[in-house]
Coordinates of C-alpha atoms and ligand atoms in Angstrom, one line a residue:
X1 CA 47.0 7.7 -40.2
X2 CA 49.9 10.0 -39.7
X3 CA 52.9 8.4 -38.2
X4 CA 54.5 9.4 -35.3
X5 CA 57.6 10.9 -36.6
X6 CA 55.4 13.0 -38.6
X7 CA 53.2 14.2 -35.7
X8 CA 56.8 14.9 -33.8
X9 CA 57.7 17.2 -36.4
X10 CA 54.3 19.2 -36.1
X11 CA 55.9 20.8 -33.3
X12 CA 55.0 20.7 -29.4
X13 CA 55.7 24.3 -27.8
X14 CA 55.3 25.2 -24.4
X15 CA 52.8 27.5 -23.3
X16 CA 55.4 29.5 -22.0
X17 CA 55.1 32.0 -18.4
X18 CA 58.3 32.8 -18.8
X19 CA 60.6 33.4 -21.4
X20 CA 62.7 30.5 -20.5
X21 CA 63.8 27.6 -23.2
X22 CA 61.1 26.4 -24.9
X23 CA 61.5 22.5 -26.4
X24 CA 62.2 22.4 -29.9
X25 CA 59.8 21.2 -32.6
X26 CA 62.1 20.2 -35.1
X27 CA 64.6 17.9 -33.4
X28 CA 65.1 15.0 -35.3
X29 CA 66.5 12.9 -32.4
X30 CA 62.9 12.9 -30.3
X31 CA 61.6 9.9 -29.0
X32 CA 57.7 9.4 -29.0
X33 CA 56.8 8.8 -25.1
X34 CA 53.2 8.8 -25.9
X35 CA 51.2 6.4 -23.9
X36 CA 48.9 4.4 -25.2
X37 CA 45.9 5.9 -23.4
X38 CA 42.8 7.3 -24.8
X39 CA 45.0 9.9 -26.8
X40 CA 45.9 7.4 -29.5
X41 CA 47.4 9.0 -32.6
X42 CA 44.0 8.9 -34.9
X43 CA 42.2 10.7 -31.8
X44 CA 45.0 13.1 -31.3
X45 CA 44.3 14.3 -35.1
X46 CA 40.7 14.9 -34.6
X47 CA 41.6 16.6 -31.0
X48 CA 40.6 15.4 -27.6
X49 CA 38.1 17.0 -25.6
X50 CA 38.8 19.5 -22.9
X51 CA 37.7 16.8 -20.1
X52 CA 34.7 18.8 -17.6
X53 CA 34.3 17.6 -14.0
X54 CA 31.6 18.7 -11.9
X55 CA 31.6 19.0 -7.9
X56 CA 29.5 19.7 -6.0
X57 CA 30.1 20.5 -2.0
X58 CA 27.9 19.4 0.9
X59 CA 25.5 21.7 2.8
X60 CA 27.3 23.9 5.3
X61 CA 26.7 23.1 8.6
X62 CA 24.3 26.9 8.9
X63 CA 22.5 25.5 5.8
X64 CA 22.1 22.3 7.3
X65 CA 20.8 23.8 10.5
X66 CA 18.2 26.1 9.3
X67 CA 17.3 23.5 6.5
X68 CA 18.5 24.5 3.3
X69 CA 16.7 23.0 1.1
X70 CA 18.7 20.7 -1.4
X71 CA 18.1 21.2 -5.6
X72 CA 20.9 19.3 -6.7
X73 CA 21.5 15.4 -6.9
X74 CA 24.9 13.6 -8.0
X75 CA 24.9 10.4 -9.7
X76 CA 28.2 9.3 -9.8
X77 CA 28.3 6.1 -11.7
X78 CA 26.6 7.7 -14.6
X79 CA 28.9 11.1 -14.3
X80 CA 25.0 12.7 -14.0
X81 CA 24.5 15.7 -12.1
X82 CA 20.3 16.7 -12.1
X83 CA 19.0 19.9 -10.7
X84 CA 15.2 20.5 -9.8
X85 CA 13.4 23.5 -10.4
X86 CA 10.2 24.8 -9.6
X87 CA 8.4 26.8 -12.1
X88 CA 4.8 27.8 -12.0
X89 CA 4.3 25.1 -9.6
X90 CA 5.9 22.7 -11.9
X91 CA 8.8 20.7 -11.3
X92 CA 11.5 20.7 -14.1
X93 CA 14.6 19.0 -14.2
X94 CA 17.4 19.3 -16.0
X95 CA 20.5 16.8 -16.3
X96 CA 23.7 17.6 -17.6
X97 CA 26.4 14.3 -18.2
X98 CA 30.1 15.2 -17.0
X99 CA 33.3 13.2 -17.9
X100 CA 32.9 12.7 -14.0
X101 CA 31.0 13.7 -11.2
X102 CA 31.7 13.9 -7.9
X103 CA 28.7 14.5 -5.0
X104 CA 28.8 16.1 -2.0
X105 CA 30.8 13.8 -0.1
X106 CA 32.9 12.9 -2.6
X107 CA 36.9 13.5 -0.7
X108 CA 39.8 15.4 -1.4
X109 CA 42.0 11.9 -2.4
X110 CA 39.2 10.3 -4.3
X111 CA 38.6 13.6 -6.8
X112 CA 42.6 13.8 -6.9
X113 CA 43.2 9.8 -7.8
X114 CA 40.4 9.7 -10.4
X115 CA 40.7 13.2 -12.0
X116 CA 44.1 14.6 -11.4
X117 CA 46.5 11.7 -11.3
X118 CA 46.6 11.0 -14.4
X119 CA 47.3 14.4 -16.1
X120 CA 49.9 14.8 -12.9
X121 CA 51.7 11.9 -14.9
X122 CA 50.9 12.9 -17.9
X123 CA 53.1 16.5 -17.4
X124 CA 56.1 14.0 -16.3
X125 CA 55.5 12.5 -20.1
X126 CA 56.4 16.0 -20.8
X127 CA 52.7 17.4 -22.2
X128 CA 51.7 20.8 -20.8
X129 CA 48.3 20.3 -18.7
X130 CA 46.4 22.9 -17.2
X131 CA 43.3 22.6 -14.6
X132 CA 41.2 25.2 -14.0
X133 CA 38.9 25.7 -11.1
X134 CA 35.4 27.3 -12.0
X135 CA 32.3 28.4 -10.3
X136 CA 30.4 30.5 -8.1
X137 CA 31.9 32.3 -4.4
X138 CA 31.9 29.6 -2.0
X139 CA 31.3 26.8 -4.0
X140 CA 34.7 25.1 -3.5
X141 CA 37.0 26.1 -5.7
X142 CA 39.8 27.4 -3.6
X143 CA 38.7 24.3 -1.4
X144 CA 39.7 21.6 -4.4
X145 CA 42.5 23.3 -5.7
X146 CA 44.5 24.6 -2.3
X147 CA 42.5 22.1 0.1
X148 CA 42.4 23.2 3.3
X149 CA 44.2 22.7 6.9
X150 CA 48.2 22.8 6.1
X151 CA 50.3 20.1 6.9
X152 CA 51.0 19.6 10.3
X153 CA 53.7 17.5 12.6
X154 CA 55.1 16.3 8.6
X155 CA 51.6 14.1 8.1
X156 CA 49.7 14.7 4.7
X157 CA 46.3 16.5 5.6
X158 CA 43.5 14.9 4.3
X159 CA 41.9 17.5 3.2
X160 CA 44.6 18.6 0.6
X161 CA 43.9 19.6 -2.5
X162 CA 44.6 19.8 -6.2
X163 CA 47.8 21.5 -6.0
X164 CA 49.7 19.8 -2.8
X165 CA 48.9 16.6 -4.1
X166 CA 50.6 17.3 -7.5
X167 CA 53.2 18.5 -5.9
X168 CA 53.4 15.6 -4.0
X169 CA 53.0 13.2 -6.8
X170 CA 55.7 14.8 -8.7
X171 CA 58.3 14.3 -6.3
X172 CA 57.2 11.1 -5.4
X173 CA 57.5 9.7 -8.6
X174 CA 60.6 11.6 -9.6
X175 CA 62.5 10.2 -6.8
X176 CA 61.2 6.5 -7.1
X177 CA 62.5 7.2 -10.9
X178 CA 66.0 8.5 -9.4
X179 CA 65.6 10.7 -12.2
X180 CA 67.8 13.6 -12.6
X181 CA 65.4 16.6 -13.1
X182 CA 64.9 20.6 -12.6
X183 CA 62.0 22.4 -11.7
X184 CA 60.6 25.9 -11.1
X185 CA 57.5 27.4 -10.3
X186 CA 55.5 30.5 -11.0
X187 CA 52.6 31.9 -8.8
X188 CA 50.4 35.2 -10.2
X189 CA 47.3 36.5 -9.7
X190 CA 45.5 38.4 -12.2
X191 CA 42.9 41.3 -11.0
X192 CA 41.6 43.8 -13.0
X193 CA 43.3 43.2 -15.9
X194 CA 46.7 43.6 -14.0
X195 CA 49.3 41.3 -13.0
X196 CA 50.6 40.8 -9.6
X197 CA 53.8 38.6 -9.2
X198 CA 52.8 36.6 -5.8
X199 CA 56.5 36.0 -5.5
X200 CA 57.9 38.6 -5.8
X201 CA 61.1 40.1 -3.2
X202 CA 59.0 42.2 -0.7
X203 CA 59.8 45.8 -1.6
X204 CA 58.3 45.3 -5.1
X205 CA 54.8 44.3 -2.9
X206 CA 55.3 47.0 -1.1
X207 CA 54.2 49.8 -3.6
X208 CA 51.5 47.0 -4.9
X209 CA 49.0 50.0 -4.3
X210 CA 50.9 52.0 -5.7
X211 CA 49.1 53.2 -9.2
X212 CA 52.4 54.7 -10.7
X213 CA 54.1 51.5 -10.7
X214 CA 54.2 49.9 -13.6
X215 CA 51.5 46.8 -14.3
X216 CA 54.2 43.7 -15.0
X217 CA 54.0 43.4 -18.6
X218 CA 52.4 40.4 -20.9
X219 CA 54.8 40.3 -24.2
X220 CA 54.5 38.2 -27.3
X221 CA 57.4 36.1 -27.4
X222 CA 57.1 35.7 -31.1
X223 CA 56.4 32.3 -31.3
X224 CA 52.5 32.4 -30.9
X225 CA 52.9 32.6 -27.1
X226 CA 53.3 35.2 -24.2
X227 CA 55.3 35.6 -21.2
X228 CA 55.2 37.7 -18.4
X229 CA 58.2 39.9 -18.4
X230 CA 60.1 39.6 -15.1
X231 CA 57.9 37.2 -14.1
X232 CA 59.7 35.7 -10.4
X233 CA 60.9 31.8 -11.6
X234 CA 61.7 30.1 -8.1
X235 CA 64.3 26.8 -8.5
X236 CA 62.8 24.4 -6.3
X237 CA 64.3 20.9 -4.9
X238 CA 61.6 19.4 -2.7
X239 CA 57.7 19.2 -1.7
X240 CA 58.2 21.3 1.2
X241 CA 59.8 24.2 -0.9
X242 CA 57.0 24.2 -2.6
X243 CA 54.2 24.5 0.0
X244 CA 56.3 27.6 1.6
X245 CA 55.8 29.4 -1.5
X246 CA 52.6 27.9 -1.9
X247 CA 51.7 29.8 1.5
X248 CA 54.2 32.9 1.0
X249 CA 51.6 33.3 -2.4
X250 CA 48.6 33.3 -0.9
X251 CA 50.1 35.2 1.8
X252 CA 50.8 38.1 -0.1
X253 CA 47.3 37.9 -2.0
X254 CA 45.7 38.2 1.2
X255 CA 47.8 41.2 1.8
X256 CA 47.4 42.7 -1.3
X257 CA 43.7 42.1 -1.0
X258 CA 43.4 44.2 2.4
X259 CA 45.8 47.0 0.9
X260 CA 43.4 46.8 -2.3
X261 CA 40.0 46.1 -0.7
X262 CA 39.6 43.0 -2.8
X263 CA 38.4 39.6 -2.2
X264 CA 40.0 36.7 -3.8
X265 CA 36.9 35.9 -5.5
X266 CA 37.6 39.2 -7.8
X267 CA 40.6 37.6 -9.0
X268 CA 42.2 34.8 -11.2
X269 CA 45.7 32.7 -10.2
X270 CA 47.6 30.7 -11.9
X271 CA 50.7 28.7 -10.1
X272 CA 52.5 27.0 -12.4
X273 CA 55.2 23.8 -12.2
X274 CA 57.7 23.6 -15.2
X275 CA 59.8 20.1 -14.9
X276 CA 63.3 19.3 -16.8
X277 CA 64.0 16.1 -16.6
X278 CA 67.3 14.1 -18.3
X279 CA 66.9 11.3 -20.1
X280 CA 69.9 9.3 -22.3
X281 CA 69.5 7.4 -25.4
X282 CA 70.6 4.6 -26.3
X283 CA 73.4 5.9 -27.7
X284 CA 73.9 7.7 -25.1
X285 CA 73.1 11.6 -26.1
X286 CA 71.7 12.8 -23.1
X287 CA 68.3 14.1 -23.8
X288 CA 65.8 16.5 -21.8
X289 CA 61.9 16.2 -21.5
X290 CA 60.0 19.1 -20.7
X291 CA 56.2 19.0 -18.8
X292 CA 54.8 21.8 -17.4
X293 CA 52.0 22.2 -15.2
X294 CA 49.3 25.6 -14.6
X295 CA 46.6 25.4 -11.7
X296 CA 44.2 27.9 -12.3
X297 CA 41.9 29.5 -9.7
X298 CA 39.5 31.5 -11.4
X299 CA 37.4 34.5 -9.9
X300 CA 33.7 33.7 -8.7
X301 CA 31.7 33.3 -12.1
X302 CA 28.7 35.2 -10.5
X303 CA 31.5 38.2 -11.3
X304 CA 30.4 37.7 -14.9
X305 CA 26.4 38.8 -13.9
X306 CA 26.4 40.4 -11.1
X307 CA 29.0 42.9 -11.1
X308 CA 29.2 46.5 -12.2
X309 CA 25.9 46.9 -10.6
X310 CA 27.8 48.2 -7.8
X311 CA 28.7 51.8 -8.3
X312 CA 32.0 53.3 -7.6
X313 CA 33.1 49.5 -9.0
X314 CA 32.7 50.0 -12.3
X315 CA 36.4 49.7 -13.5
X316 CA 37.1 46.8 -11.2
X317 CA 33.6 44.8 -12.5
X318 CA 34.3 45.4 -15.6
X319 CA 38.0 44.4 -15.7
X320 CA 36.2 41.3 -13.8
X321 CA 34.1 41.2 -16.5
X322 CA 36.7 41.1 -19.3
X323 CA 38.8 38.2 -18.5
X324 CA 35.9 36.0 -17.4
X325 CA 33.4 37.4 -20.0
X326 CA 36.2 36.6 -22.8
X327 CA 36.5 33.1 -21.5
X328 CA 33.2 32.4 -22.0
X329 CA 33.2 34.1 -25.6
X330 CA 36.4 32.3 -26.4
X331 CA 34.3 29.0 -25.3
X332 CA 32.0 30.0 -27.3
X333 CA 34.1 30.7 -30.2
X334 CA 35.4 27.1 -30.4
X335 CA 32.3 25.2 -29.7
X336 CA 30.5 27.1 -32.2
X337 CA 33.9 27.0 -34.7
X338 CA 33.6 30.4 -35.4
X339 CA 36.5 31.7 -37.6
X340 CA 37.7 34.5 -35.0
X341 CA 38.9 33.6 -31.4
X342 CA 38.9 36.4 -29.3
X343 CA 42.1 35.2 -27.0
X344 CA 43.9 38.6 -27.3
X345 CA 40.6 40.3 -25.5
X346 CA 41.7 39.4 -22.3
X347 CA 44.7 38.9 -20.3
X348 CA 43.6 35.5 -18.7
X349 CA 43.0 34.0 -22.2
X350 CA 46.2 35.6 -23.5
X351 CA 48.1 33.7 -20.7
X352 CA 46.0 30.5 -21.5
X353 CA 45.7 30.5 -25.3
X354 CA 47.4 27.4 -25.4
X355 CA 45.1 25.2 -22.6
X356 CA 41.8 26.7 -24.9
X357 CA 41.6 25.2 -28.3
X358 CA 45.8 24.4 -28.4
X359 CA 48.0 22.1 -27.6
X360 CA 48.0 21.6 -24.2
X361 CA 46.0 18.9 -22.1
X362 CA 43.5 21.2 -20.2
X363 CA 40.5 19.9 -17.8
X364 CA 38.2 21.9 -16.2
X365 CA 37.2 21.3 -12.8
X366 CA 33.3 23.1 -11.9
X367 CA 32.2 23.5 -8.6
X368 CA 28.6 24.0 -7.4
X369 CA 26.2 24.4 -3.9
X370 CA 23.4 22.1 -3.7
X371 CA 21.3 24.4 -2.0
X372 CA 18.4 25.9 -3.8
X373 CA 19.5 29.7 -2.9
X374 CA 22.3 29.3 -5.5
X375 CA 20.2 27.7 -8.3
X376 CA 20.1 30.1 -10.7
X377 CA 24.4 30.3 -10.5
X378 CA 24.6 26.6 -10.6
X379 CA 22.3 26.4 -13.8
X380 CA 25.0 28.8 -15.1
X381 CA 27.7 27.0 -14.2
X382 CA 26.1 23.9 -15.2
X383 CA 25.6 24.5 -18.9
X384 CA 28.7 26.8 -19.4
X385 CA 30.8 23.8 -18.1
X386 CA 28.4 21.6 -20.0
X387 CA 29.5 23.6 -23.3
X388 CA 33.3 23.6 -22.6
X389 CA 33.0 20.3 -22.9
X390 CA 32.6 20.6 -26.4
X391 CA 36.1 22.1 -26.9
X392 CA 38.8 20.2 -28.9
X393 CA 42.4 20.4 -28.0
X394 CA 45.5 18.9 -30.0
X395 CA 47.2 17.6 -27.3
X396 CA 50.9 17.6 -28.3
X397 CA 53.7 15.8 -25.7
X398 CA 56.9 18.7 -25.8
X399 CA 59.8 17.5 -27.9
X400 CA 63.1 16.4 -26.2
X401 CA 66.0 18.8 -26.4
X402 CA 69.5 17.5 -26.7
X403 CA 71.3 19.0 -23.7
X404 CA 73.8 20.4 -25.5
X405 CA 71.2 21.9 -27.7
X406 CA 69.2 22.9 -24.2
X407 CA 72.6 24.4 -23.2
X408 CA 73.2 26.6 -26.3
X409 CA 69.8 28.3 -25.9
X410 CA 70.3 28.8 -22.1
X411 CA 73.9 31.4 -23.3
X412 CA 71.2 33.3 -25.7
X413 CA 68.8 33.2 -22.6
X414 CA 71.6 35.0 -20.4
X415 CA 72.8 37.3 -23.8
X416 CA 68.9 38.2 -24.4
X417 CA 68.9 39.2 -20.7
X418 CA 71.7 40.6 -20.1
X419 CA 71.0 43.2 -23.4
X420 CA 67.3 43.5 -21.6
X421 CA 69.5 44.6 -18.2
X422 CA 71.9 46.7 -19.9
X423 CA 68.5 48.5 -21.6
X424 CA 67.2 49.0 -18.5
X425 CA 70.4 50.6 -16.5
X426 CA 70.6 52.7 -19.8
X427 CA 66.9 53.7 -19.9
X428 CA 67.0 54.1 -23.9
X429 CA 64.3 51.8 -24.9
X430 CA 63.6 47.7 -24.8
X431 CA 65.6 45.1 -26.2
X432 CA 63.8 43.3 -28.9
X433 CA 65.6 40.2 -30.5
X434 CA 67.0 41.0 -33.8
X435 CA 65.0 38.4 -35.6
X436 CA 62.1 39.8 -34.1
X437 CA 63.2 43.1 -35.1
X438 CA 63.7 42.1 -38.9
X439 CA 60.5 40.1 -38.7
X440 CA 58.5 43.6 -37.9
X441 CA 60.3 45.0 -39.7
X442 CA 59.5 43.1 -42.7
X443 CA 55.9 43.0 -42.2
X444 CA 55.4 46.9 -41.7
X445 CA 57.2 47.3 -45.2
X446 CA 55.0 44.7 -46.6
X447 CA 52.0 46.6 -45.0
X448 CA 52.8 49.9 -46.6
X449 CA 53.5 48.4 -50.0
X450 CA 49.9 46.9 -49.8
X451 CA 48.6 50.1 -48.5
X452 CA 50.5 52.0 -51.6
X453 CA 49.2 49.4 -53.9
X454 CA 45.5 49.8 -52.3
X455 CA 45.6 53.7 -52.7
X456 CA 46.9 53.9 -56.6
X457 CA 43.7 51.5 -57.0
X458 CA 41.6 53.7 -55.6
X459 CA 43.2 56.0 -57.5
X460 CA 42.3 55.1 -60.4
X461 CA 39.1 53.6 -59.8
X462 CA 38.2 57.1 -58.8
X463 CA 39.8 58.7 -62.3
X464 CA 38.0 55.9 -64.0
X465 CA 34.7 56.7 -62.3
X466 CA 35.3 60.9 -62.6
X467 CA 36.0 60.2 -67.0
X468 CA 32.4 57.9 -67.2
X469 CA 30.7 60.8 -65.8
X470 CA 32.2 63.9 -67.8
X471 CA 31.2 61.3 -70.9
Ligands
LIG1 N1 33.8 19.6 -1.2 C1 33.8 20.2 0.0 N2 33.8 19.6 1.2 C2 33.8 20.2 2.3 N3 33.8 21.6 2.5 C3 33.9 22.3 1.4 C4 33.9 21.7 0.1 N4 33.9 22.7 -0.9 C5 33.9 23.8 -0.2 N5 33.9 23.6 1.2 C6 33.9 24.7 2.2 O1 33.1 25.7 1.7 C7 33.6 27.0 2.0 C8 33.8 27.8 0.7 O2 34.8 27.2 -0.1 P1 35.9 28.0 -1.0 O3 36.5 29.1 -0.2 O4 36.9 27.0 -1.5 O5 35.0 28.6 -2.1 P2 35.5 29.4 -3.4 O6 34.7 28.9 -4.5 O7 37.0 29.2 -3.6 O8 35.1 30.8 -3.1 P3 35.8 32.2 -3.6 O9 35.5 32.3 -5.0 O10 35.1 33.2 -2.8 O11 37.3 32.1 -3.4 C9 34.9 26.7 2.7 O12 34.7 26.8 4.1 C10 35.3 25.3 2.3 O13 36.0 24.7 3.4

């Protein structure tokens, strides 16, 4: 068994959004803060699972009144989820095991407690953790992730969801800790293969219909990872700053969605919680742990099947397409342990290498209807969430940063920006790190040696081939 200093020095990067400081991998003075959960060190080599829960929401009250009838039954002690079918007059069902299942009237704070909680703490360990929400239009996605009514008169609502409550637990145990922390959050949407900053400063949503203006930009940080360039990093304080911009986002998607004609069931988002928090040794070095958080909202799976039928759609269903059907492929690709993983397909599994197959703790959260009009989608969702169940992350907690370290790398933060500004005012060209630089540079002399080498081969394969036949 690997000891734990030796797992340390594998190296836990973030999954980074931004191009902010990243935890370093090779830090000798990192402390394991590992718990001793289900993630022990033997199962962390083999990889832990991607961990799949299944919701399903209760009959509307139109379905209940005209009857719906009701395909889908929840057993939650045995995480079982069975659907009935009808086929040539014969009744076949199918049932699919979850790591948990919750039925119909399962409620907001009893999904949170048992699913979320824990990988809420887990991201104050310092391990990135990302949930997505998948499934059909209407099933309940936005419902468990955003929950519904907002708070009123200061008093939690009960019916909020994934992402207040994190929020909420966050700050809750932060301050009980006293700890001495910083945070910042991110909020995009992704639609047709182009991302829109949610918080952006007004004037840049203005001209979001604009089709001259520039698509913000996904780069390759050179480290594995991306981040959005420009990409709006708000400092927050407190819960409450945090639902404002929770509902300043989703205030601008829905006017972005009436300027653009789009339903938020065409689109992904992805609000995401970095935490800093000190820490001193025993020696007294002061020390900072990094967690970070990403709530996904993926577009309505029935995107994958059903669009592009519509004509005069065909760009935006097939952008649709792209980022969801690459999902599925790059599912695919690591159930099946296939040697190529198609992450750089797609923007969405660009941004979310990391959660798929990496090192990040990443739990999947599928929602269906019981009713038997949305059968055939639920059977869909039910065995591609059934599949990514089979996917193996490496879950690796961040290492510490010695603040003066942390420090150093926040001057060539400001440096790297400021050159990236200067660029800009300038307009001659992009500022590319000159390690970066070298490193291409490098690799494209490398390339054309090989390519030299390759040719004379040829070459003279060729000459060899021409002198057997004048023989
Ligand atoms: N578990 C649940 N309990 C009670 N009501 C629910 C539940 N899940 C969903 N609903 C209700 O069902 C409706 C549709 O839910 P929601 O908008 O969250 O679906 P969605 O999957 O996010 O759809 P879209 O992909 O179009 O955004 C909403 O009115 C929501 O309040």
């Amino acid at each position: 068994m690997e000891s734990a200093q030796q797992q340390r020095r594998g190296g836990g990067g973030l999954v980074s959004l931004s191009p902010s400081q990243t935890p370093r991998s090779n830090d000798k003075s990192v402390r394991d803060l590992r718990s001793a959960d289900s993630n022990s060190s033997s199962k962390q080599d083999k990889g832990v699972n991607v961990q799949v829960i299944l919701r399903c929401r209760p009959l509307s009250e139109d379905e209940t009144r005209i009857h719906t009838p009701v395909v889908i039954s929840c057993n939650e002690s045995r995480r079982e989820v069975c659907a009935v079918q009808n086929i040539a007059n014969k009744q076949i069902d199918r049932t699919f095991l979850f790591d948990k299942v919750f039925g119909p009237s399962s409620q907001q704070k009893e999904l949170f407690d048992l699913a979320v909680s824990p990988i809420v703490n887990e991201v104050l360990e310092g391990y990135n953790c990302t949930i997505f929400a998948y499934g059909q239009t209407g099933t309940g996605k936005t419902y468990t992730m955003e929950g519904g009514a907002r708070k009123k008169n200061g008093e939690f609502p009960s019916d909020a969801g994934v992402i207040p409550r994190s929020v909420k637990q966050i700050f809750d145990i932060l301050e009980a800790q006293n700890a001495e922390y910083s945070m910042k959050v991110t909020f995009l949407e992704l639609y047709n293969e182009e991302i829109t900053d949610l918080l952006a400063p007004e004037e840049t949503m203005k001209f979001v219909d604009d089709k001259s203006k520039k698509p913000i930009a996904l780069m390759e940080d050179g480290k594995g990872g991306v981040f959005v360039r420009g990409l709006e990093e708000e400092i927050v304080t407190t819960a409450n700053e945090i639902y404002k911009i929770l509902e300043k986002g989703s205030a601008k998607r829905r006017t972005a969605e009436t300027l653009l004609n789009k339903q938020s069931s065409r689109s992904h988002s992805i609000f995401s919680i970095t935490i800093h928090i000190k820490e001193c040794t025993p020696e007294g070095e002061e020390m900072i742990k990094c967690g970070k958080l990403n709530l996904v909202d993926l577009a309505g799976s029935e995107n994958i099947s059903r669009s592009g039928a519509r004509e005069g759609r065909a760009r935006e269903a097939g952008e649709i397409n792209k980022s969801l059907l690459t999902l599925g492929r790059v599912i695919n690709a690591l159930v099946e342990h296939s040697g190529h993983v198609p992450y750089r397909d797609s923007k969405l599994t660009r941004l979310l290498r990391d959660s798929l197959g990496g090192k990040t703790k990443t739990c999947i959260i599928a929602t269906i209807s019981p009713s038997i009009h949305c059968l055939e989608e639920t059977l869909s969702t039910l065995d591609y969430a059934h599949r990514a169940k089979n996917i193996k992350n490496k879950p690796e907690i961040n290492q510490k940063m010695m603040k003066s370290a942390l420090i150093k790398d926040l001057y060539s933060e400001i440096d790297r920006l400021k050159q990236e500004v200067y660029s800009a005012r300038e307009k001659n060209g992009i500022y590319i790190p000159r390690d970066r630089f070298l490193l291409e540079e490098a690799e494209k002399k490398a390339m054309a040696e090989k390519i030299e080498r390759m040719e004379l081969e040829s070459e003279s394969k060729e000459k060899v081939h021409f002198l057997k036949s004048t023989l």
